[in-house]
mmCIF file of C-alpha atoms in Angstrom:
data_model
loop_
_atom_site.group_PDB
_atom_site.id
_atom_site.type_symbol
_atom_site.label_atom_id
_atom_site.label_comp_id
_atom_site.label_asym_id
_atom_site.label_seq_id
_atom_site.Cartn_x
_atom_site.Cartn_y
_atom_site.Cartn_z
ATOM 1 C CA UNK A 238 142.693 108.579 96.875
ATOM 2 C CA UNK A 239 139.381 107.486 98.882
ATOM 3 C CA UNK A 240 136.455 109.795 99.233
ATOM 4 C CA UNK A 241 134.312 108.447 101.815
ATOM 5 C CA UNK A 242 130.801 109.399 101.739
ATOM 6 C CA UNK A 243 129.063 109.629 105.399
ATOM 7 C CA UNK A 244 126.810 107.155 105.875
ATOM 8 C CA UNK A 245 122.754 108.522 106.509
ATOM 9 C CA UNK A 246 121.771 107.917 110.331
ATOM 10 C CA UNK A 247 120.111 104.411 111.440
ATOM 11 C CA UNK A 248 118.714 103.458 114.424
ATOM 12 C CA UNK A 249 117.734 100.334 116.147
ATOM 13 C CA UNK A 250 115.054 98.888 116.515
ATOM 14 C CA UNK A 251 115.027 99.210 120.178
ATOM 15 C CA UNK A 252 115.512 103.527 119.488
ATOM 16 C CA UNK A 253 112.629 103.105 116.638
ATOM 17 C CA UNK A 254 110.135 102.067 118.869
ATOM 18 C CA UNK A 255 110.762 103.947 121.530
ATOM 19 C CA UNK A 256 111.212 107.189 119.139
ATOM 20 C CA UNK A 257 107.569 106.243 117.644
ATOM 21 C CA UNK A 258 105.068 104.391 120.565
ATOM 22 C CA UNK A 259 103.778 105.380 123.806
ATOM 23 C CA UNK A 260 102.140 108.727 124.636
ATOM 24 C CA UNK A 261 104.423 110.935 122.974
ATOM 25 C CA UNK A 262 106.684 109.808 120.530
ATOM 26 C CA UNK A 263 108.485 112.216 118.519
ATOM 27 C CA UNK A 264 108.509 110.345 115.231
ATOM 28 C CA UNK A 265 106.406 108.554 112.568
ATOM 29 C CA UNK A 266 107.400 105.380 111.502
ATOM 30 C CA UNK A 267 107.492 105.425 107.879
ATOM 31 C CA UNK A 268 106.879 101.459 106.410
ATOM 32 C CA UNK A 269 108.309 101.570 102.653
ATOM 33 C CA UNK A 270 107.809 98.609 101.691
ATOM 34 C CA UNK A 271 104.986 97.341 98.686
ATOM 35 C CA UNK A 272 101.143 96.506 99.453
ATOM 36 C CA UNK A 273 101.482 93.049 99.369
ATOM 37 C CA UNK A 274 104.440 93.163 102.625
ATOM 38 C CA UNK A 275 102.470 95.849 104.241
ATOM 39 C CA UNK A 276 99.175 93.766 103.564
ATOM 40 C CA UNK A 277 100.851 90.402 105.775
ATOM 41 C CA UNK A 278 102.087 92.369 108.437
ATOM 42 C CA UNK A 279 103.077 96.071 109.668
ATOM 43 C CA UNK A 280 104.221 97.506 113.029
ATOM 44 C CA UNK A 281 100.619 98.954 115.064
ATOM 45 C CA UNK A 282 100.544 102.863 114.266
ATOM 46 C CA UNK A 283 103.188 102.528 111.192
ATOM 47 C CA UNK A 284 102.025 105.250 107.906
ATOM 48 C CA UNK A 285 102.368 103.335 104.953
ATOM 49 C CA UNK A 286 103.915 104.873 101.697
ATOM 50 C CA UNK A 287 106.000 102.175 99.259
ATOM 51 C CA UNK A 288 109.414 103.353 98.146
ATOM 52 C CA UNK A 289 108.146 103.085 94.523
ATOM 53 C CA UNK A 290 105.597 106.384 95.432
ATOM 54 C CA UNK A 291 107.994 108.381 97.435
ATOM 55 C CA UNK A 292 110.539 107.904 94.253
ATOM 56 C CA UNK A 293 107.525 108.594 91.287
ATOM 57 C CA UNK A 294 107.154 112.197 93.666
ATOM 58 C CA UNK A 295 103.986 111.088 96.144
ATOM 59 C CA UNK A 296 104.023 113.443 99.221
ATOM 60 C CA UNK A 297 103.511 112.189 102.693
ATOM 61 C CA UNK A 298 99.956 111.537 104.405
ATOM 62 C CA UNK A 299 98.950 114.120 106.702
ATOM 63 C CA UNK A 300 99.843 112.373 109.413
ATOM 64 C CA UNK A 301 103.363 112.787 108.648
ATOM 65 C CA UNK A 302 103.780 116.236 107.645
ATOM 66 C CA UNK A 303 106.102 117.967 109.768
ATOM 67 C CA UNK A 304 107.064 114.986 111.808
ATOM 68 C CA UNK A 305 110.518 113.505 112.084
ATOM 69 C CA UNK A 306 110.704 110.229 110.294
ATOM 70 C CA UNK A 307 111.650 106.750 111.195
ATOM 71 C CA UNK A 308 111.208 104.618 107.964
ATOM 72 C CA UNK A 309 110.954 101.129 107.771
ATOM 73 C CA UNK A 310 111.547 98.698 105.384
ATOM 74 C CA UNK A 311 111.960 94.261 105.900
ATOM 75 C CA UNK A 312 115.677 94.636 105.852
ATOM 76 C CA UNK A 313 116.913 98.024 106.087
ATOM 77 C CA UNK A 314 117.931 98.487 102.419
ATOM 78 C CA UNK A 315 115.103 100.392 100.635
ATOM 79 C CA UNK A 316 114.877 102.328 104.096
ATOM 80 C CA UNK A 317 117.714 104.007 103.475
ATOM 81 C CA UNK A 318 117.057 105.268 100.390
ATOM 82 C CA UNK A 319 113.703 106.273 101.287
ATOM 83 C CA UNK A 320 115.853 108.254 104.214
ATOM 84 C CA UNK A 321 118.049 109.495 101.787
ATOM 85 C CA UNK A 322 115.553 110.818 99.882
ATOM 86 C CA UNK A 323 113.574 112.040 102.065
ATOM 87 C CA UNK A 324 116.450 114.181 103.838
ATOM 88 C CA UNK A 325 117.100 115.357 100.333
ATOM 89 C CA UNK A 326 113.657 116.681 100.640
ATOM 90 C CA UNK A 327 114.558 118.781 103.521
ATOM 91 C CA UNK A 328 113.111 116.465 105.642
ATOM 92 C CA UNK A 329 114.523 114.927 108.972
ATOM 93 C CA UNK A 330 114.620 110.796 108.356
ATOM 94 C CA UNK A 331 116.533 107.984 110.022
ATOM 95 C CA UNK A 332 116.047 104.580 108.839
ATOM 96 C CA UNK A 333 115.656 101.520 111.130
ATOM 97 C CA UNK A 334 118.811 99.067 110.865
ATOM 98 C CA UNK A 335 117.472 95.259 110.011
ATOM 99 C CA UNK A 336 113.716 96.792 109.115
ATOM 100 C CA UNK A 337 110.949 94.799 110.278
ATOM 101 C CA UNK A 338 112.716 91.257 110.352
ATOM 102 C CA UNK A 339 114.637 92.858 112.919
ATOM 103 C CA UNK A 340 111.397 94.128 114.561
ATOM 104 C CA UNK A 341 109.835 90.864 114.815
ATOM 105 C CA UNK A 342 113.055 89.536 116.193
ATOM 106 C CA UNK A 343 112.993 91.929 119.079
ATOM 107 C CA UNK A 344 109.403 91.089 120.110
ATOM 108 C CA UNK A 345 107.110 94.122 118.392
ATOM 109 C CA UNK A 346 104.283 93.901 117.453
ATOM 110 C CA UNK A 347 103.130 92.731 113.669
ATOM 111 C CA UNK A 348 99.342 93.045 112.995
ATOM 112 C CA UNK A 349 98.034 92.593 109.470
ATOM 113 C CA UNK A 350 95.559 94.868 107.548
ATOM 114 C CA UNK A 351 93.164 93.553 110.402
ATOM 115 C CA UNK A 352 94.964 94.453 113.203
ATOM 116 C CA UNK A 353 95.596 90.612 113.550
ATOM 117 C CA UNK A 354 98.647 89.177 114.540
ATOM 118 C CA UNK A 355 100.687 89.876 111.120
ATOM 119 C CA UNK A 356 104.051 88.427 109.656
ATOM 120 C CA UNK A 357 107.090 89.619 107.603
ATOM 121 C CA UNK A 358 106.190 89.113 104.206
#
């Protein structure tokens, strides 16, 4: 017998940005990845907060308490389980199928620390 487990809820990258630019977005984008990646290159507006943090117990920033969460990672795998821990949490978090490669693939903006024009790292 097979128990299948349901899988956590992604989104594009095409939902992501929409979900967390423009005037009123109703998410934060969460970018879990270490220093050094977020250091090369980051989406504009992205709260930083490495995978390694969230799993040692580090809260959010202020800017995302209470904010649905869009988290980030380069390829979508410690994303989700920043997402899955995070919704463990009790909090609501999607994670962004193909991270940022995918990002930079679709034509979003990278800036670096800065707010030059940034790569995936």
């Amino acid at each position: 017998m097979f128990l299948f487990r349901r899988s956590r809820p992604r989104v594009s990258v095409d939902q992501a940005y929409s979900r967390t630019t423009g005037d009123t977005p109703d998410a934060i984008l969460l970018d879990v990845r270490e220093s050094s990646e977020w250091t090369a290159g980051h989406a504009p507006g992205a709260v930083h907060v490495p995978l390694s943090r969230l799993v040692a117990g580090d809260g959010l920033p202020a800017e995302a308490s209470d904010r649905q969460l869009v988290v980030i990672c380069r390829s979508g795998h410690r994303s989700q389980q920043a997402a899955k821990l995070l919704t463990q949490r009790g909090r609501q978090a999607v994670d962004v199928e193909g991270g940022m490669n995918a990002w930079a693939a679709a034509g979003y903006p990278v800036v670096d620390q800065r707010a030059n024009s940034g790569r995936i790292a």
